[in-house]
Amino acid sequence: MAIDTRQAIDTRQAMDTRHKVLLFGAAAAVRLLLFTVFPALPDLLAGRVDVSTPVTSFKRLQEGVFLYTHNVSPYDGGVYHQAPLLLPLFSLLPNPAHAPLATNVFYTAVDLASAHALAQVADSGFASVTPWFASPRRHLRWSSAAIAAGFLFNPFTIATCLARSTSALTNLAILTAMAKASQGASFTFILAAAFAAYMAMHPILLFPPLTILLYHARTRNSKTTPSVSPFVISHTLGFCTAIAALLTGSAFLTRSWDFLSATYGVRLLLPDLTPNVGLWWYFFIEMFDSFRDFFLAVFWLHAASYMPGLTIRLHKQPLFVACTLTGVFAIFTPYPSIADAALYLSLVPMFRHLFPLMRYTFLASASILYTSFLGPAFYHLWIYAGSGNANFFYAITLVWSLGLSVILGDSLYAALRDELDVERPELRDKEVRRI
Amino acid sequence: MALFTSILALRHDKRILRLPPYLSALCVIIGIGWLLVLPLDEYSRRTYISENAILPGQVHTYFGGSEHNVFRAYRHEVHGLIDKGVAERSERLSAIFHEQNLKVATQHYNYTVSNRTIANENVYAILQGPRADATEAIVLIGAWKNMADEVNNSGVALVLTLARYFKRWSLWSKDIIFLIPGDSTIGPQAWVDAYHDGHDERYVESLKIKSGALQAAVAVDYPAGPWGHRYDKLHVVYDGINGQLPNLDLFNTAVHISSSQMGVGSVIQRMWDHKDTYKDRLQTMLRGMLSQGLGHATGPHSSFIPYHVDAITLVTVGNGYHDEITLGKTLESLFRSLNNLLEHLHQSFFFYLLLQHKRFVSIGTYLPSAMLIAINFSITAMALWVKSGRSPEPIANPASTQPKNPAFKTPAEKQKDAKTAEEEDEKKEKKDAPPRPTTLIEKNGSQSIHPTASTQISERTLLTPLLLLLTAHTIGLLPLYTFNNWHAPALPALYITTANLTTLLPLIISFLLFWNFPTILTPHTLCLLQSFSLLLLGMFLAALATLNFSLSVIVGSVCVPLSFVRRTRHVGLTAAQMLGLALLNPCMVVQMGTKLLGVSLAQVLVQGAVGWHVWGLWTQVVVWLVWFPAWLVGAVVVASGMWE
């Protein structure tokens, strides 16, 4: 059966190649056109709280690059909270204030590479068929070109690209890690996963489900099951080594270990309460300082606790676990932005076979649509018109998170139901009832 | 939980699909009815001052006496400048301010809109408050020309007199800026843009001197000539650009001072003779909503409000017994109150509808009406979405039987029957030929047979309708760009062309698509297209209701038929719907609106272009990118029924 699917995939790939070239060309054209026709747009978006957060903002990155190129520690000003390795990379590019073209082309290329990785994940077919599980609805799927198009033409992705937020790079690393895991390429998977964790910290939680995915891919490719313990131990060790190497390299680059507290410390302890689309900032504005540490621990514990539970329960569908975790990141991490939602919403279409089982798709997508217009309106009332207040914007971020969590919960229900249909075929098409 | 599951079970009830049109209609009716009850005493409130620091009318005013002579002298001085050029006028006004020991500067502005050049000069002077540290300022404006294009002779003279008078007081704890803009709407915009460094230096000169953050601005419009004019009432104008309003405290302070302290009546929204009846209140509210919805500048104050500077204009109206000294005292008292402010005006309402000068409705009371109108579109969108998922096959009523026994018919009918008997037999055969597939459904141990069509969910193809919708919204960019950049004299001709073209456009589009790509405009696609279009419309209007309530209500009301039009094969019905939609074409509505209000269309178009380039007006964006695409999609959906 595995061979069958792969042959089908091969023919489909051949058909898709021409589509993909067209698609990537169109996506690049749209981005470069927007960069050129509206030169003020990137800076406008870079200042929007829903697109750029303190840990991904391009403006802060430029500040860091300026300090770095003038031989001052980039973390001295207390503005820059991003990974040190980004600095040499961006100091190579010409100053975007005078010559923005190189930066624009770079970010466009990042988006295209992400879309390519996403298409590879979709092509692998692991969304509906793994060596231990095959969905009864696996014939329902969209082509990888369509899924890549969903990522490339998603307005959230385009806004992230135009704002030149560094979450585009994190998304690229996550998608590459997924692609490499689904191809069974151990070394590149470890590298990409380590990069993702190095840049944004919370993607470290994706390592266990993606390792399972890698294990599935290896099983499928070699048709023998590698023994589990050496596999896990070697990959975990490799991952730790890669991260250690990245951290040591960073320390060598900035000549101190200060960056740890300025990057991961900020993500963990939330000292910067700039509003964003997430749920944390308002809570921690309102909170008394004596409770702060306790609630930080609770919030982080909550966000992290999804990983073990989902990985254990859905270990037969590791790609679905990874996808759902990106959704959890988009809702429950301290500094989420629309870039995280864009990543999650572009991964969901891979699970086309679950759509017939989902119940609230229209409701959830309508609420996300509504909030993406009401959010900026209420932020305008709060900050610019002065006639609203913080509660306006926070109310909308609540609805936004609700919309995302409805999609998350609904798809989780659909995945469980899908498994149930295989385990207990006689229950198919029966109504669920809570007992 | 039981309730929840029973609600979920309701989804399978067929009757629930017939409900949405009635629900939509109910929303619209309640939404509009809601507006109509607002003027009643039970739903509106009397105004009150929220901010403790203002203390309106608590000070004794000293303006008068010999100041009257100074005023008369300035009035003649200003009158002498009417026929002079801009440069000479600025020079003379600067000289007067300079004589009063104030810092003076001028600002030149030069806009090109619709291929016309608008150039003029602002003169302004800064009084440094003796107890101020130059961090806060309040502005007194006397525009050289008022909204009716008359020279604001006495208004400018009053500003000059008050500058001289205020300079001698030691109690100012804020700087006071005296601004004499070249005209009523463009000059103040250029000045306030430059004050906040938001100007384009190609058109507007930067300001040479500045003071602190602006706290409030008051404009005075008193166009009486050199021999004076006694007025009856003060008309308080408060609408800002894009329908933003000043804090209600500022308005209340002005009304309180003029009516309670000075004994001058105040009116709003050109309701010169307000009898405080239901009808008058409603009319005031509707006029206010229209003005807010259009979002245009209504006086020199309008430009200040987008910068979060609360501002109003006081206009003298009618023939009465109040003179310039009363107006001067009103302004003095108002400035003394503003001088008391400890922080920016924030206590009172920013969203309100005024029914008369001392009655208002706050946002919590009136917002539901706009939201209900917006929600009506969302309900229809959801209904159409559900409908698009159902099988296109018609579902026969399983309980109905066809009459087979012709015994009860009259002889005439029998004759007719005989003629058509053969045809009918044929039809019957056709109908009966493929027996409808049925499904056996088992539930709780009981079984029933349903037509398969009623239980299946058909696949939805989303790409085509989404692309069509995107195209409809992109088409709107074309008129938006053209109307804002076309030559002023040719604008009316362009408008007529657009009106005709847009009326025919749905027919043309549906015709071309139908004949060239018959696979695109399937009933399924059209259903989804209409669903998405209404969903977007509902969403835009809901977001707009929080920014500009009135515009949302106005656009929502004229779009209401869009949630009730459907594609039908019935030619008469299609024609009637097309006719109705043609009348609701945005172009037609705007044209009829100008006829009703008695303004010239050309003037509206030119002001629209000025608004776009100078004031930052957003109304045309709503018209061309929200209203027009929604109308176009609705009309295309209906028109496609013509080509069946």
mmCIF file with all atom_site columns, C-alpha atoms in Angstrom, chain B residues 553-622:
data_model
loop_
_atom_site.group_PDB
_atom_site.id
_atom_site.type_symbol
_atom_site.label_atom_id
_atom_site.label_alt_id
_atom_site.label_comp_id
_atom_site.label_asym_id
_atom_site.label_entity_id
_atom_site.label_seq_id
_atom_site.pdbx_PDB_ins_code
_atom_site.Cartn_x
_atom_site.Cartn_y
_atom_site.Cartn_z
_atom_site.occupancy
_atom_site.B_iso_or_equiv
_atom_site.pdbx_formal_charge
_atom_site.auth_seq_id
_atom_site.auth_comp_id
_atom_site.auth_asym_id
_atom_site.auth_atom_id
_atom_site.pdbx_PDB_model_num
ATOM 1  C CA . VAL B 1 553 ? -26.193 52.388 9.769   1.00 0.00 ? 553 VAL B CA 1
ATOM 2  C CA . ILE B 1 554 ? -26.629 54.319 6.519   1.00 0.00 ? 554 ILE B CA 1
ATOM 3  C CA . VAL B 1 555 ? -24.702 51.824 4.366   1.00 0.00 ? 555 VAL B CA 1
ATOM 4  C CA . GLY B 1 556 ? -26.298 48.922 6.221   1.00 0.00 ? 556 GLY B CA 1
ATOM 5  C CA . SER B 1 557 ? -29.818 50.227 5.632   1.00 0.00 ? 557 SER B CA 1
ATOM 6  C CA . VAL B 1 558 ? -29.407 50.727 1.903   1.00 0.00 ? 558 VAL B CA 1
ATOM 7  C CA . CYS B 1 559 ? -27.772 47.303 1.613   1.00 0.00 ? 559 CYS B CA 1
ATOM 8  C CA . VAL B 1 560 ? -30.602 45.505 3.406   1.00 0.00 ? 560 VAL B CA 1
ATOM 9  C CA . PRO B 1 561 ? -32.239 44.227 0.172   1.00 0.00 ? 561 PRO B CA 1
ATOM 10 C CA . LEU B 1 562 ? -28.972 42.441 -0.647  1.00 0.00 ? 562 LEU B CA 1
ATOM 11 C CA . SER B 1 563 ? -29.697 39.813 1.980   1.00 0.00 ? 563 SER B CA 1
ATOM 12 C CA . PHE B 1 564 ? -33.122 39.118 0.469   1.00 0.00 ? 564 PHE B CA 1
ATOM 13 C CA . VAL B 1 565 ? -32.430 39.019 -3.268  1.00 0.00 ? 565 VAL B CA 1
ATOM 14 C CA . ARG B 1 566 ? -32.018 35.550 -4.716  1.00 0.00 ? 566 ARG B CA 1
ATOM 15 C CA . ARG B 1 567 ? -31.289 34.091 -8.096  1.00 0.00 ? 567 ARG B CA 1
ATOM 16 C CA . THR B 1 568 ? -34.476 32.856 -9.715  1.00 0.00 ? 568 THR B CA 1
ATOM 17 C CA . ARG B 1 569 ? -35.479 31.538 -13.100 1.00 0.00 ? 569 ARG B CA 1
ATOM 18 C CA . HIS B 1 570 ? -38.691 33.508 -13.006 1.00 0.00 ? 570 HIS B CA 1
ATOM 19 C CA . VAL B 1 571 ? -38.145 36.334 -15.510 1.00 0.00 ? 571 VAL B CA 1
ATOM 20 C CA . GLY B 1 572 ? -40.573 38.778 -13.915 1.00 0.00 ? 572 GLY B CA 1
ATOM 21 C CA . LEU B 1 573 ? -39.106 38.270 -10.483 1.00 0.00 ? 573 LEU B CA 1
ATOM 22 C CA . THR B 1 574 ? -35.575 38.712 -11.801 1.00 0.00 ? 574 THR B CA 1
ATOM 23 C CA . ALA B 1 575 ? -36.542 41.911 -13.604 1.00 0.00 ? 575 ALA B CA 1
ATOM 24 C CA . ALA B 1 576 ? -38.226 43.309 -10.488 1.00 0.00 ? 576 ALA B CA 1
ATOM 25 C CA . GLN B 1 577 ? -35.183 42.489 -8.352  1.00 0.00 ? 577 GLN B CA 1
ATOM 26 C CA . MET B 1 578 ? -32.860 44.021 -10.949 1.00 0.00 ? 578 MET B CA 1
ATOM 27 C CA . LEU B 1 579 ? -34.931 47.194 -11.011 1.00 0.00 ? 579 LEU B CA 1
ATOM 28 C CA . GLY B 1 580 ? -34.855 47.437 -7.239  1.00 0.00 ? 580 GLY B CA 1
ATOM 29 C CA . LEU B 1 581 ? -31.109 46.883 -7.165  1.00 0.00 ? 581 LEU B CA 1
ATOM 30 C CA . ALA B 1 582 ? -30.557 49.432 -9.929  1.00 0.00 ? 582 ALA B CA 1
ATOM 31 C CA . LEU B 1 583 ? -32.212 52.026 -7.695  1.00 0.00 ? 583 LEU B CA 1
ATOM 32 C CA . LEU B 1 584 ? -29.939 51.015 -4.806  1.00 0.00 ? 584 LEU B CA 1
ATOM 33 C CA . ASN B 1 585 ? -26.778 51.305 -6.893  1.00 0.00 ? 585 ASN B CA 1
ATOM 34 C CA . PRO B 1 586 ? -24.372 53.387 -4.726  1.00 0.00 ? 586 PRO B CA 1
ATOM 35 C CA . CYS B 1 587 ? -24.091 55.955 -7.534  1.00 0.00 ? 587 CYS B CA 1
ATOM 36 C CA . MET B 1 588 ? -27.867 56.289 -7.774  1.00 0.00 ? 588 MET B CA 1
ATOM 37 C CA . VAL B 1 589 ? -28.262 56.554 -4.018  1.00 0.00 ? 589 VAL B CA 1
ATOM 38 C CA . VAL B 1 590 ? -25.638 59.292 -3.808  1.00 0.00 ? 590 VAL B CA 1
ATOM 39 C CA . GLN B 1 591 ? -27.248 61.168 -6.692  1.00 0.00 ? 591 GLN B CA 1
ATOM 40 C CA . MET B 1 592 ? -30.728 60.909 -5.193  1.00 0.00 ? 592 MET B CA 1
ATOM 41 C CA . GLY B 1 593 ? -29.289 61.947 -1.842  1.00 0.00 ? 593 GLY B CA 1
ATOM 42 C CA . THR B 1 594 ? -27.793 65.120 -3.297  1.00 0.00 ? 594 THR B CA 1
ATOM 43 C CA . LYS B 1 595 ? -31.139 65.907 -4.999  1.00 0.00 ? 595 LYS B CA 1
ATOM 44 C CA . LEU B 1 596 ? -33.012 65.443 -1.714  1.00 0.00 ? 596 LEU B CA 1
ATOM 45 C CA . LEU B 1 597 ? -30.567 67.554 0.267   1.00 0.00 ? 597 LEU B CA 1
ATOM 46 C CA . GLY B 1 598 ? -30.472 70.209 -2.432  1.00 0.00 ? 598 GLY B CA 1
ATOM 47 C CA . VAL B 1 599 ? -26.711 70.256 -2.911  1.00 0.00 ? 599 VAL B CA 1
ATOM 48 C CA . SER B 1 600 ? -24.948 70.180 -6.246  1.00 0.00 ? 600 SER B CA 1
ATOM 49 C CA . LEU B 1 601 ? -23.443 66.860 -7.239  1.00 0.00 ? 601 LEU B CA 1
ATOM 50 C CA . ALA B 1 602 ? -20.332 68.565 -8.639  1.00 0.00 ? 602 ALA B CA 1
ATOM 51 C CA . GLN B 1 603 ? -19.709 70.218 -5.276  1.00 0.00 ? 603 GLN B CA 1
ATOM 52 C CA . VAL B 1 604 ? -20.021 66.887 -3.451  1.00 0.00 ? 604 VAL B CA 1
ATOM 53 C CA . LEU B 1 605 ? -17.544 65.237 -5.819  1.00 0.00 ? 605 LEU B CA 1
ATOM 54 C CA . VAL B 1 606 ? -15.021 68.053 -5.522  1.00 0.00 ? 606 VAL B CA 1
ATOM 55 C CA . GLN B 1 607 ? -15.334 68.065 -1.734  1.00 0.00 ? 607 GLN B CA 1
ATOM 56 C CA . GLY B 1 608 ? -14.870 64.286 -1.774  1.00 0.00 ? 608 GLY B CA 1
ATOM 57 C CA . ALA B 1 609 ? -11.588 64.648 -3.638  1.00 0.00 ? 609 ALA B CA 1
ATOM 58 C CA . VAL B 1 610 ? -10.488 67.438 -1.270  1.00 0.00 ? 610 VAL B CA 1
ATOM 59 C CA . GLY B 1 611 ? -11.435 65.172 1.625   1.00 0.00 ? 611 GLY B CA 1
ATOM 60 C CA . TRP B 1 612 ? -9.341  62.351 0.244   1.00 0.00 ? 612 TRP B CA 1
ATOM 61 C CA . HIS B 1 613 ? -6.218  64.406 -0.392  1.00 0.00 ? 613 HIS B CA 1
ATOM 62 C CA . VAL B 1 614 ? -6.390  66.943 2.446   1.00 0.00 ? 614 VAL B CA 1
ATOM 63 C CA . TRP B 1 615 ? -8.583  65.790 5.316   1.00 0.00 ? 615 TRP B CA 1
ATOM 64 C CA . GLY B 1 616 ? -7.866  62.054 5.187   1.00 0.00 ? 616 GLY B CA 1
ATOM 65 C CA . LEU B 1 617 ? -11.514 61.197 4.572   1.00 0.00 ? 617 LEU B CA 1
ATOM 66 C CA . TRP B 1 618 ? -12.402 57.488 4.519   1.00 0.00 ? 618 TRP B CA 1
ATOM 67 C CA . THR B 1 619 ? -16.027 57.654 3.397   1.00 0.00 ? 619 THR B CA 1
ATOM 68 C CA . GLN B 1 620 ? -15.260 56.960 -0.263  1.00 0.00 ? 620 GLN B CA 1
ATOM 69 C CA . VAL B 1 621 ? -13.206 53.915 0.725   1.00 0.00 ? 621 VAL B CA 1
ATOM 70 C CA . VAL B 1 622 ? -16.292 52.522 2.431   1.00 0.00 ? 622 VAL B CA 1
#
